[in-house]
PDB file of C-alpha atoms in Angstrom:
ATOM      1  CA  MET A1471      29.301 187.083-109.482  1.00 50.00           C
ATOM      2  CA  ALA A1472      26.166 187.990-107.637  1.00 53.00           C
ATOM      3  CA  ASP A1473      26.947 191.693-107.521  1.00 61.00           C
ATOM      4  CA  ASP A1474      26.784 191.852-111.303  1.00 72.00           C
ATOM      5  CA  VAL A1475      23.120 191.041-111.140  1.00 82.00           C
ATOM      6  CA  LEU A1476      22.309 193.656-108.493  1.00 83.00           C
ATOM      7  CA  PHE A1477      22.002 196.312-111.178  1.00 86.00           C
ATOM      8  CA  GLU A1478      20.225 193.981-113.617  1.00 86.00           C
ATOM      9  CA  PHE A1479      17.616 192.921-111.067  1.00 88.00           C
ATOM     10  CA  LEU A1480      16.978 196.481-109.972  1.00 88.00           C
ATOM     11  CA  HIS A1481      16.639 197.532-113.609  1.00 90.00           C
ATOM     12  CA  MET A1482      14.044 194.805-114.224  1.00 88.00           C
ATOM     13  CA  GLU A1483      12.057 195.966-111.215  1.00 89.00           C
ATOM     14  CA  ILE A1484      12.026 199.553-112.400  1.00 89.00           C
ATOM     15  CA  VAL A1485      10.913 198.678-115.892  1.00 88.00           C
ATOM     16  CA  SER A1486       8.132 196.578-114.459  1.00 88.00           C
ATOM     17  CA  HIS A1487       7.107 199.260-111.958  1.00 87.00           C
ATOM     18  CA  VAL A1488       7.060 202.125-114.456  1.00 86.00           C
ATOM     19  CA  TYR A1489       5.103 199.999-116.909  1.00 83.00           C
ATOM     20  CA  LYS A1490       2.439 198.968-114.402  1.00 83.00           C
ATOM     21  CA  GLU A1491       2.131 202.426-113.006  1.00 79.00           C
ATOM     22  CA  GLN A1492       1.533 203.952-116.434  1.00 76.00           C
ATOM     23  CA  ALA A1493      -0.971 201.259-117.319  1.00 76.00           C
ATOM     24  CA  SER A1494      -2.927 202.028-114.160  1.00 74.00           C
ATOM     25  CA  ARG A1495      -3.264 205.727-114.818  1.00 69.00           C
ATOM     26  CA  GLU A1496      -3.879 205.562-118.533  1.00 60.00           C
ATOM     27  CA  ASP A1497      -7.497 206.687-118.488  1.00 55.00           C
ATOM     28  CA  ILE A1498      -6.866 209.401-115.915  1.00 50.00           C
ATOM     29  CA  ASP A1499      -4.113 211.211-117.662  1.00 51.00           C
ATOM     30  CA  LYS A1500      -4.419 211.095-121.423  1.00 42.00           C
ATOM     31  CA  GLU A1501      -1.278 212.998-122.109  1.00 39.00           C
ATOM     32  CA  ARG A1502       0.746 210.712-119.953  1.00 44.00           C
ATOM     33  CA  VAL A1503       4.465 210.591-120.195  1.00 57.00           C
ATOM     34  CA  THR A1504       5.301 207.263-121.757  1.00 79.00           C
ATOM     35  CA  CYS A1505       7.225 204.526-119.977  1.00 83.00           C
ATOM     36  CA  VAL A1506      10.011 204.846-122.449  1.00 86.00           C
ATOM     37  CA  SER A1507      10.556 208.518-121.798  1.00 89.00           C
ATOM     38  CA  ILE A1508      10.486 208.078-118.010  1.00 89.00           C
ATOM     39  CA  LEU A1509      13.080 205.318-118.204  1.00 92.00           C
ATOM     40  CA  GLU A1510      15.120 207.255-120.721  1.00 93.00           C
ATOM     41  CA  GLY A1511      15.161 210.244-118.374  1.00 93.00           C
ATOM     42  CA  MET A1512      16.389 208.137-115.471  1.00 93.00           C
ATOM     43  CA  GLY A1513      19.139 206.726-117.653  1.00 94.00           C
ATOM     44  CA  PHE A1514      20.111 210.197-118.832  1.00 95.00           C
ATOM     45  CA  ARG A1515      20.712 211.511-115.319  1.00 94.00           C
ATOM     46  CA  VAL A1516      22.576 208.372-114.263  1.00 93.00           C
ATOM     47  CA  GLY A1517      24.693 208.528-117.435  1.00 94.00           C
ATOM     48  CA  GLN A1518      25.646 212.113-116.639  1.00 93.00           C
ATOM     49  CA  GLY A1519      26.689 211.171-113.134  1.00 91.00           C
ATOM     50  CA  LEU A1520      28.600 208.078-114.190  1.00 91.00           C
ATOM     51  CA  ILE A1521      30.620 209.751-116.911  1.00 92.00           C
ATOM     52  CA  GLU A1522      31.847 212.347-114.445  1.00 89.00           C
ATOM     53  CA  ARG A1523      33.290 209.613-112.252  1.00 87.00           C
ATOM     54  CA  PHE A1524      34.640 207.693-115.216  1.00 86.00           C
ATOM     55  CA  THR A1525      36.510 210.502-116.877  1.00 88.00           C
ATOM     56  CA  LYS A1526      37.828 212.185-113.737  1.00 84.00           C
ATOM     57  CA  ASP A1527      41.357 210.866-114.251  1.00 81.00           C
ATOM     58  CA  TYR A1528      41.080 210.413-117.964  1.00 79.00           C
ATOM     59  CA  PRO A1529      43.011 212.339-120.616  1.00 79.00           C
ATOM     60  CA  THR A1530      40.924 214.506-122.926  1.00 86.00           C
ATOM     61  CA  PHE A1531      39.424 213.039-126.056  1.00 91.00           C
ATOM     62  CA  LYS A1532      40.768 213.781-129.544  1.00 91.00           C
ATOM     63  CA  ASP A1533      37.423 213.811-131.354  1.00 92.00           C
ATOM     64  CA  ASP A1534      33.904 212.367-131.427  1.00 93.00           C
ATOM     65  CA  LEU A1535      35.111 208.981-132.633  1.00 94.00           C
ATOM     66  CA  ASP A1536      37.516 208.832-129.715  1.00 93.00           C
ATOM     67  CA  ILE A1537      34.612 209.460-127.328  1.00 94.00           C
ATOM     68  CA  MET A1538      32.502 206.778-128.993  1.00 95.00           C
ATOM     69  CA  LYS A1539      35.330 204.259-128.685  1.00 94.00           C
ATOM     70  CA  PHE A1540      35.619 205.054-125.007  1.00 93.00           C
ATOM     71  CA  LEU A1541      31.875 204.465-124.558  1.00 94.00           C
ATOM     72  CA  CYS A1542      32.068 201.151-126.419  1.00 96.00           C
ATOM     73  CA  LYS A1543      34.967 199.859-124.337  1.00 94.00           C
ATOM     74  CA  ASP A1544      35.458 201.295-120.856  1.00 91.00           C
ATOM     75  CA  PHE A1545      31.959 202.643-120.214  1.00 92.00           C
ATOM     76  CA  TRP A1546      30.171 199.598-121.610  1.00 94.00           C
ATOM     77  CA  THR A1547      32.403 197.119-119.773  1.00 91.00           C
ATOM     78  CA  CYS A1548      31.857 198.840-116.474  1.00 88.00           C
ATOM     79  CA  ILE A1549      28.084 198.909-116.818  1.00 90.00           C
ATOM     80  CA  PHE A1550      27.281 195.855-118.897  1.00 91.00           C
ATOM     81  CA  LYS A1551      30.336 193.653-118.158  1.00 89.00           C
ATOM     82  CA  LYS A1552      31.287 193.319-121.806  1.00 92.00           C
ATOM     83  CA  GLN A1553      32.364 195.522-124.699  1.00 95.00           C
ATOM     84  CA  VAL A1554      30.217 196.579-127.626  1.00 96.00           C
ATOM     85  CA  ASP A1555      30.800 193.985-130.357  1.00 96.00           C
ATOM     86  CA  ASN A1556      30.806 196.305-133.315  1.00 96.00           C
ATOM     87  CA  LEU A1557      31.009 200.056-133.869  1.00 96.00           C
ATOM     88  CA  ARG A1558      30.272 201.582-137.253  1.00 96.00           C
ATOM     89  CA  THR A1559      30.059 205.178-138.387  1.00 95.00           C
ATOM     90  CA  ASN A1560      29.298 207.098-141.571  1.00 94.00           C
ATOM     91  CA  HIS A1561      31.831 209.741-140.460  1.00 92.00           C
ATOM     92  CA  GLN A1562      29.044 212.304-140.526  1.00 92.00           C
ATOM     93  CA  GLY A1563      27.919 212.078-136.954  1.00 92.00           C
ATOM     94  CA  THR A1564      26.010 208.785-137.024  1.00 95.00           C
ATOM     95  CA  TYR A1565      27.293 205.832-135.030  1.00 96.00           C
ATOM     96  CA  VAL A1566      25.857 202.339-134.745  1.00 96.00           C
ATOM     97  CA  LEU A1567      26.825 200.300-131.689  1.00 96.00           C
ATOM     98  CA  GLN A1568      26.002 196.634-131.995  1.00 96.00           C
ATOM     99  CA  ASP A1569      25.887 194.412-128.936  1.00 96.00           C
ATOM    100  CA  ASN A1570      25.284 190.761-129.808  1.00 94.00           C
ATOM    101  CA  LYS A1571      24.338 189.758-126.291  1.00 93.00           C
ATOM    102  CA  PHE A1572      23.011 192.753-124.460  1.00 93.00           C
ATOM    103  CA  THR A1573      23.036 192.209-120.710  1.00 90.00           C
ATOM    104  CA  LEU A1574      19.675 193.840-119.978  1.00 91.00           C
ATOM    105  CA  LEU A1575      17.886 191.862-122.680  1.00 90.00           C
ATOM    106  CA  THR A1576      19.141 188.399-121.787  1.00 85.00           C
ATOM    107  CA  PRO A1577      16.622 187.842-118.952  1.00 81.00           C
ATOM    108  CA  VAL A1578      13.714 188.420-121.362  1.00 82.00           C
ATOM    109  CA  SER A1579      15.179 186.784-124.433  1.00 79.00           C
ATOM    110  CA  SER A1580      13.560 183.380-124.504  1.00 74.00           C
ATOM    111  CA  GLY A1581      11.711 183.152-127.798  1.00 68.00           C
ATOM    112  CA  LYS A1582       9.842 186.007-129.410  1.00 70.00           C
ATOM    113  CA  GLN A1583       7.307 186.536-126.659  1.00 70.00           C
ATOM    114  CA  HIS A1584       8.907 189.671-125.267  1.00 74.00           C
ATOM    115  CA  LEU A1585      10.060 191.188-128.539  1.00 79.00           C
ATOM    116  CA  GLU A1586       7.476 193.944-128.452  1.00 78.00           C
ATOM    117  CA  GLU A1587       8.414 194.880-124.902  1.00 80.00           C
ATOM    118  CA  ALA A1588      12.090 195.157-125.829  1.00 85.00           C
ATOM    119  CA  PRO A1589      11.982 198.968-126.162  1.00 84.00           C
ATOM    120  CA  ASN A1590      11.112 199.182-122.452  1.00 85.00           C
ATOM    121  CA  TYR A1591      14.280 197.300-121.616  1.00 89.00           C
ATOM    122  CA  LEU A1592      16.432 199.506-123.816  1.00 92.00           C
ATOM    123  CA  ALA A1593      15.130 202.961-122.937  1.00 92.00           C
ATOM    124  CA  TYR A1594      17.191 203.302-119.770  1.00 94.00           C
ATOM    125  CA  SER A1595      20.351 202.375-121.680  1.00 95.00           C
ATOM    126  CA  CYS A1596      19.587 204.846-124.484  1.00 96.00           C
ATOM    127  CA  GLY A1597      19.367 207.452-121.740  1.00 96.00           C
ATOM    128  CA  LEU A1598      22.673 206.339-120.229  1.00 95.00           C
ATOM    129  CA  ILE A1599      24.431 206.859-123.555  1.00 96.00           C
ATOM    130  CA  ARG A1600      22.747 210.208-124.219  1.00 96.00           C
ATOM    131  CA  GLY A1601      23.549 211.425-120.682  1.00 95.00           C
ATOM    132  CA  ALA A1602      27.182 210.391-120.923  1.00 94.00           C
ATOM    133  CA  LEU A1603      27.616 212.087-124.302  1.00 95.00           C
ATOM    134  CA  SER A1604      25.838 215.185-123.092  1.00 95.00           C
ATOM    135  CA  ASN A1605      28.285 215.618-120.238  1.00 93.00           C
ATOM    136  CA  LEU A1606      31.136 215.242-122.705  1.00 92.00           C
ATOM    137  CA  GLY A1607      29.723 218.110-124.744  1.00 91.00           C
ATOM    138  CA  LEU A1608      27.894 216.133-127.434  1.00 94.00           C
ATOM    139  CA  GLU A1609      24.141 216.502-127.801  1.00 95.00           C
ATOM    140  CA  SER A1610      22.689 213.436-129.477  1.00 96.00           C
ATOM    141  CA  VAL A1611      19.608 211.426-130.341  1.00 95.00           C
ATOM    142  CA  VAL A1612      19.912 207.792-129.288  1.00 96.00           C
ATOM    143  CA  THR A1613      17.564 205.067-130.485  1.00 94.00           C
ATOM    144  CA  ALA A1614      17.669 201.311-130.143  1.00 94.00           C
ATOM    145  CA  GLU A1615      16.593 198.546-132.470  1.00 92.00           C
ATOM    146  CA  VAL A1616      16.156 194.841-131.821  1.00 90.00           C
ATOM    147  CA  SER A1617      15.590 192.180-134.425  1.00 80.00           C
ATOM    148  CA  LEU A1618      16.759 189.018-132.717  1.00 85.00           C
ATOM    149  CA  MET A1619      17.089 189.094-128.923  1.00 84.00           C
ATOM    150  CA  PRO A1620      19.371 189.452-127.022  1.00 89.00           C
ATOM    151  CA  SER A1621      21.234 191.211-129.826  1.00 92.00           C
ATOM    152  CA  CYS A1622      20.569 194.902-130.333  1.00 93.00           C
ATOM    153  CA  LYS A1623      21.769 198.027-132.070  1.00 95.00           C
ATOM    154  CA  PHE A1624      22.000 201.507-130.628  1.00 96.00           C
ATOM    155  CA  GLN A1625      22.033 204.319-133.155  1.00 96.00           C
ATOM    156  CA  VAL A1626      23.596 207.570-132.016  1.00 96.00           C
ATOM    157  CA  GLU A1627      23.133 210.709-134.048  1.00 95.00           C
ATOM    158  CA  ILE A1628      25.313 213.555-132.911  1.00 94.00           C
ATOM    159  CA  GLN A1629      23.516 216.882-133.233  1.00 93.00           C
ATOM    160  CA  LYS A1630      25.453 219.682-134.854  1.00 82.00           C
ATOM    161  CA  THR A1631      25.396 222.819-132.756  1.00 69.00           C
TER     162      THR A1631
ATOM    163  CA  MET B 538      35.374 202.616-108.857  1.00 50.00           C
ATOM    164  CA  ALA B 539      32.712 203.992-111.117  1.00 53.00           C
ATOM    165  CA  ASP B 540      30.758 200.754-111.324  1.00 61.00           C
ATOM    166  CA  ASP B 541      30.102 200.895-107.597  1.00 72.00           C
ATOM    167  CA  VAL B 542      28.003 203.980-108.124  1.00 82.00           C
ATOM    168  CA  LEU B 543      25.949 202.510-110.946  1.00 83.00           C
ATOM    169  CA  PHE B 544      23.637 200.889-108.426  1.00 86.00           C
ATOM    170  CA  GLU B 545      23.656 203.900-106.092  1.00 86.00           C
ATOM    171  CA  PHE B 546      22.746 206.348-108.858  1.00 88.00           C
ATOM    172  CA  LEU B 547      19.994 204.119-110.151  1.00 88.00           C
ATOM    173  CA  HIS B 548      18.654 203.730-106.623  1.00 90.00           C
ATOM    174  CA  MET B 549      18.534 207.516-106.177  1.00 88.00           C
ATOM    175  CA  GLU B 550      16.617 207.893-109.420  1.00 89.00           C
ATOM    176  CA  ILE B 551      14.056 205.315-108.400  1.00 89.00           C
ATOM    177  CA  VAL B 552      13.455 206.859-105.003  1.00 88.00           C
ATOM    178  CA  SER B 553      12.997 210.221-106.639  1.00 88.00           C
ATOM    179  CA  HIS B 554      10.709 208.841-109.342  1.00 87.00           C
ATOM    180  CA  VAL B 555       8.471 206.879-106.991  1.00 86.00           C
ATOM    181  CA  TYR B 556       8.237 209.861-104.680  1.00 83.00           C
ATOM    182  CA  LYS B 557       7.246 212.320-107.424  1.00 83.00           C
ATOM    183  CA  GLU B 558       4.830 209.914-108.966  1.00 79.00           C
ATOM    184  CA  GLN B 559       3.001 209.362-105.682  1.00 76.00           C
ATOM    185  CA  ALA B 560       2.908 213.070-104.968  1.00 76.00           C
ATOM    186  CA  SER B 561       1.307 213.680-108.359  1.00 74.00           C
ATOM    187  CA  ARG B 562      -1.539 211.223-107.866  1.00 69.00           C
ATOM    188  CA  GLU B 563      -2.248 211.937-104.233  1.00 60.00           C
ATOM    189  CA  ASP B 564      -5.662 213.540-104.673  1.00 55.00           C
ATOM    190  CA  ILE B 565      -6.798 211.008-107.259  1.00 50.00           C
ATOM    191  CA  ASP B 566      -6.216 207.891-105.297  1.00 51.00           C
ATOM    192  CA  LYS B 567      -6.745 208.307-101.577  1.00 42.00           C
ATOM    193  CA  GLU B 568      -5.797 204.797-100.669  1.00 39.00           C
ATOM    194  CA  ARG B 569      -2.562 205.055-102.524  1.00 44.00           C
ATOM    195  CA  VAL B 570       0.212 202.654-101.918  1.00 57.00           C
ATOM    196  CA  THR B 571       2.934 204.591-100.154  1.00 78.00           C
ATOM    197  CA  CYS B 572       6.375 205.231-101.601  1.00 83.00           C
ATOM    198  CA  VAL B 573       7.917 203.221 -98.854  1.00 86.00           C
ATOM    199  CA  SER B 574       5.904 200.122 -99.590  1.00 89.00           C
ATOM    200  CA  ILE B 575       6.558 200.338-103.343  1.00 89.00           C
ATOM    201  CA  LEU B 576      10.288 200.621-102.759  1.00 92.00           C
ATOM    202  CA  GLU B 577      10.213 197.913-100.137  1.00 93.00           C
ATOM    203  CA  GLY B 578       8.452 195.593-102.579  1.00 93.00           C
ATOM    204  CA  MET B 579      11.081 196.199-105.245  1.00 93.00           C
ATOM    205  CA  GLY B 580      13.801 195.447-102.729  1.00 94.00           C
ATOM    206  CA  PHE B 581      12.032 192.299-101.589  1.00 95.00           C
ATOM    207  CA  ARG B 582      11.957 190.778-105.082  1.00 94.00           C
ATOM    208  CA  VAL B 583      15.546 191.778-105.790  1.00 93.00           C
ATOM    209  CA  GLY B 584      16.639 190.353-102.422  1.00 94.00           C
ATOM    210  CA  GLN B 585      14.986 187.045-103.263  1.00 93.00           C
ATOM    211  CA  GLY B 586      16.762 186.886-106.607  1.00 91.00           C
ATOM    212  CA  LEU B 587      20.122 187.893-105.204  1.00 91.00           C
ATOM    213  CA  ILE B 588      20.176 185.412-102.351  1.00 92.00           C
ATOM    214  CA  GLU B 589      19.571 182.573-104.794  1.00 89.00           C
ATOM    215  CA  ARG B 590      22.696 183.500-106.700  1.00 87.00           C
ATOM    216  CA  PHE B 591      24.667 184.120-103.528  1.00 86.00           C
ATOM    217  CA  THR B 592      23.958 180.858-101.807  1.00 87.00           C
ATOM    218  CA  LYS B 593      24.116 178.607-104.861  1.00 84.00           C
ATOM    219  CA  ASP B 594      27.532 177.205-103.925  1.00 80.00           C
ATOM    220  CA  TYR B 595      27.238 177.858-100.238  1.00 79.00           C
ATOM    221  CA  PRO B 596      27.032 175.257 -97.479  1.00 79.00           C
ATOM    222  CA  THR B 597      23.810 175.177 -95.504  1.00 86.00           C
ATOM    223  CA  PHE B 598      23.369 177.404 -92.482  1.00 91.00           C
ATOM    224  CA  LYS B 599      23.492 176.097 -88.906  1.00 91.00           C
ATOM    225  CA  ASP B 600      20.838 178.390 -87.481  1.00 92.00           C
ATOM    226  CA  ASP B 601      19.251 181.836 -87.723  1.00 93.00           C
ATOM    227  CA  LEU B 602      22.295 183.568 -86.242  1.00 94.00           C
ATOM    228  CA  ASP B 603      24.451 181.930 -88.882  1.00 93.00           C
ATOM    229  CA  ILE B 604      22.166 183.334 -91.585  1.00 94.00           C
ATOM    230  CA  MET B 605      22.276 186.810 -90.037  1.00 95.00           C
ATOM    231  CA  LYS B 606      26.065 186.726 -89.940  1.00 94.00           C
ATOM    232  CA  PHE B 607      26.126 185.788 -93.594  1.00 93.00           C
ATOM    233  CA  LEU B 608      23.858 188.743 -94.402  1.00 94.00           C
ATOM    234  CA  CYS B 609      26.041 191.126 -92.411  1.00 96.00           C
ATOM    235  CA  LYS B 610      29.251 190.026 -94.097  1.00 94.00           C
ATOM    236  CA  ASP B 611      28.996 188.504 -97.578  1.00 91.00           C
ATOM    237  CA  PHE B 612      25.613 189.849 -98.628  1.00 92.00           C
ATOM    238  CA  TRP B 613      26.224 193.369 -97.308  1.00 94.00           C
ATOM    239  CA  THR B 614      29.720 193.593 -98.809  1.00 91.00           C
ATOM    240  CA  CYS B 615      28.518 192.550-102.208  1.00 88.00           C
ATOM    241  CA  ILE B 616      25.693 195.079-102.285  1.00 90.00           C
ATOM    242  CA  PHE B 617      26.960 197.962-100.168  1.00 91.00           C
ATOM    243  CA  LYS B 618      30.733 197.478-100.488  1.00 88.00           C
ATOM    244  CA  LYS B 619      31.291 197.214 -96.755  1.00 92.00           C
ATOM    245  CA  GLN B 620      30.262 194.995 -93.844  1.00 95.00           C
ATOM    246  CA  VAL B 621      27.670 195.795 -91.211  1.00 96.00           C
ATOM    247  CA  ASP B 622      29.566 197.418 -88.319  1.00 96.00           C
ATOM    248  CA  ASN B 623      27.682 195.830 -85.497  1.00 96.00           C
ATOM    249  CA  LEU B 624      25.240 192.957 -85.071  1.00 96.00           C
ATOM    250  CA  ARG B 625      23.297 192.470 -81.867  1.00 96.00           C
ATOM    251  CA  THR B 626      20.601 190.019 -80.891  1.00 95.00           C
ATOM    252  CA  ASN B 627      18.400 189.261 -77.915  1.00 94.00           C
ATOM    253  CA  HIS B 628      18.557 185.551 -78.858  1.00 92.00           C
ATOM    254  CA  GLN B 629      14.788 185.564 -79.193  1.00 92.00           C
ATOM    255  CA  GLY B 630      14.499 186.339 -82.850  1.00 92.00           C
ATOM    256  CA  THR B 631      15.334 190.061 -82.842  1.00 95.00           C
ATOM    257  CA  TYR B 632      18.482 191.281 -84.559  1.00 96.00           C
ATOM    258  CA  VAL B 633      19.833 194.814 -84.851  1.00 96.00           C
ATOM    259  CA  LEU B 634      22.242 195.526 -87.690  1.00 96.00           C
ATOM    260  CA  GLN B 635      24.108 198.780 -87.323  1.00 96.00           C
ATOM    261  CA  ASP B 636      25.854 200.370 -90.285  1.00 96.00           C
ATOM    262  CA  ASN B 637      27.802 203.497 -89.325  1.00 94.00           C
ATOM    263  CA  LYS B 638      28.160 204.728 -92.880  1.00 93.00           C
ATOM    264  CA  PHE B 639      25.367 203.363 -94.963  1.00 93.00           C
ATOM    265  CA  THR B 640      26.151 203.571 -98.671  1.00 90.00           C
ATOM    266  CA  LEU B 641      22.691 204.631 -99.819  1.00 91.00           C
ATOM    267  CA  LEU B 642      22.444 207.411 -97.242  1.00 90.00           C
ATOM    268  CA  THR B 643      25.803 209.073 -97.861  1.00 85.00           C
ATOM    269  CA  PRO B 644      24.647 211.053-100.920  1.00 81.00           C
ATOM    270  CA  VAL B 645      21.878 212.711 -98.877  1.00 81.00           C
ATOM    271  CA  SER B 646      23.740 213.031 -95.586  1.00 79.00           C
ATOM    272  CA  SER B 647      24.871 216.634 -95.560  1.00 74.00           C
ATOM    273  CA  GLY B 648      23.347 218.186 -92.475  1.00 68.00           C
ATOM    274  CA  LYS B 649      19.884 217.436 -91.187  1.00 70.00           C
ATOM    275  CA  GLN B 650      17.975 218.673 -94.209  1.00 70.00           C
ATOM    276  CA  HIS B 651      17.143 215.224 -95.546  1.00 74.00           C
ATOM    277  CA  LEU B 652      16.593 213.467 -92.240  1.00 79.00           C
ATOM    278  CA  GLU B 653      12.854 213.194 -92.701  1.00 78.00           C
ATOM    279  CA  GLU B 654      13.281 211.728 -96.179  1.00 80.00           C
ATOM    280  CA  ALA B 655      15.657 209.071 -94.865  1.00 85.00           C
ATOM    281  CA  PRO B 656      12.959 206.360 -94.714  1.00 85.00           C
ATOM    282  CA  ASN B 657      12.569 206.629 -98.497  1.00 85.00           C
ATOM    283  CA  TYR B 658      16.241 205.833 -98.906  1.00 90.00           C
ATOM    284  CA  LEU B 659      16.078 202.840 -96.582  1.00 92.00           C
ATOM    285  CA  ALA B 660      12.880 201.163 -97.750  1.00 92.00           C
ATOM    286  CA  TYR B 661      14.480 199.390-100.670  1.00 94.00           C
ATOM    287  CA  SER B 662      17.206 197.989 -98.409  1.00 95.00           C
ATOM    288  CA  CYS B 663      14.682 196.811 -95.817  1.00 96.00           C
ATOM    289  CA  GLY B 664      13.044 194.931 -98.671  1.00 96.00           C
ATOM    290  CA  LEU B 665      16.363 193.445 -99.770  1.00 95.00           C
ATOM    291  CA  ILE B 666      16.925 192.005 -96.298  1.00 96.00           C
ATOM    292  CA  ARG B 667      13.366 190.729 -95.969  1.00 96.00           C
ATOM    293  CA  GLY B 668      13.499 189.136 -99.441  1.00 95.00           C
ATOM    294  CA  ALA B 669      16.809 187.441 -98.770  1.00 94.00           C
ATOM    295  CA  LEU B 670      15.622 186.039 -95.440  1.00 95.00           C
ATOM    296  CA  SER B 671      12.346 184.925 -96.965  1.00 95.00           C
ATOM    297  CA  ASN B 672      14.149 182.830 -99.559  1.00 93.00           C
ATOM    298  CA  LEU B 673      16.205 181.270 -96.788  1.00 92.00           C
ATOM    299  CA  GLY B 674      13.012 180.210 -95.056  1.00 91.00           C
ATOM    300  CA  LEU B 675      12.756 183.007 -92.487  1.00 94.00           C
ATOM    301  CA  GLU B 676       9.735 185.295 -92.531  1.00 95.00           C
ATOM    302  CA  SER B 677      10.573 188.608 -90.902  1.00 96.00           C
ATOM    303  CA  VAL B 678       9.606 192.204 -90.286  1.00 95.00           C
ATOM    304  CA  VAL B 679      12.394 194.626 -91.134  1.00 96.00           C
ATOM    305  CA  THR B 680      12.417 198.263 -90.087  1.00 94.00           C
ATOM    306  CA  ALA B 681      15.074 200.946 -90.251  1.00 94.00           C
ATOM    307  CA  GLU B 682      15.927 203.808 -87.945  1.00 92.00           C
ATOM    308  CA  VAL B 683      18.199 206.795 -88.479  1.00 90.00           C
ATOM    309  CA  SER B 684      19.310 209.226 -85.846  1.00 80.00           C
ATOM    310  CA  LEU B 685      22.485 210.676 -87.277  1.00 85.00           C
ATOM    311  CA  MET B 686      23.061 210.221 -90.999  1.00 84.00           C
ATOM    312  CA  PRO B 687      24.693 208.346 -92.669  1.00 89.00           C
ATOM    313  CA  SER B 688      24.546 205.922 -89.758  1.00 92.00           C
ATOM    314  CA  CYS B 689      21.510 203.683 -89.490  1.00 93.00           C
ATOM    315  CA  LYS B 690      20.091 200.646 -87.780  1.00 95.00           C
ATOM    316  CA  PHE B 691      18.048 197.884 -89.321  1.00 96.00           C
ATOM    317  CA  GLN B 692      15.889 195.903 -86.945  1.00 96.00           C
ATOM    318  CA  VAL B 693      14.949 192.405 -88.028  1.00 96.00           C
ATOM    319  CA  GLU B 694      12.261 190.472 -86.187  1.00 95.00           C
ATOM    320  CA  ILE B 695      12.041 186.874 -87.196  1.00 94.00           C
ATOM    321  CA  GLN B 696       8.436 185.657 -87.208  1.00 93.00           C
ATOM    322  CA  LYS B 697       7.780 182.368 -85.508  1.00 81.00           C
ATOM    323  CA  THR B 698       5.841 180.007 -87.727  1.00 70.00           C
TER     324      THR B 698
END
């Protein structure tokens, strides 16, 4: 459906805008905020807002794993139109979410040409996850790793408080 | 549904980002591109992409009015989750689309405090309309007007070629 791509197209535009904008002011502002952190920040705030809507009528979660499962199924499906393909954990606060065909990477996945730009296309989503977890009471560090597009792995490390 | 707000939240973030970013470089770059034109440009490209998907399996349009009706119903519903409330035309290439409760204005519609920022929240949508029409072969000028939020009017002037 066309409305699925509304979000994807807008996301592409933002990545491209933030990237160009930073490139244009590079020599002016040495200590510039990087593209990745701008996009991550946007994702964080949107993730916070979304999770509030999502969990409004939802029972409380048993534990961290229960929250992660919710993110991998309901949250992911709503945003990316599919579930996470694989969730692994070391049971010590580290979770790896593998998505074999990540929606926001598919438009830039032809060949290896965009592999080095991949982090730009993942930063917003890292922020989404971190924002959602934050509103559920879990502070975390979220990073993403791509080896073969459009497959990618998000690593979530829950911070002990 | 929560996935309706995914686009709205992201849109809010972009408006806020573009606005802050322009404010921060104001004194550096006098001939800066305005927020409105950046947002309009993003909307334009997204509108072009969307209309391609939308009209893929669609019969051809009879005339300009037929295209405008399609925008007011199918296109609007898919993006903004409701139809345009009123469409008027002077039959000479000018169309006025009135939306009495415009989705992207509702979050900033409490009182009159944000009235002067309203153009920032409409620029992207003006671009969407212009981009969609452009891909259907109609060059246009699209402007928006707000008197009482969250109601607004989009004026479309088709350019004769």
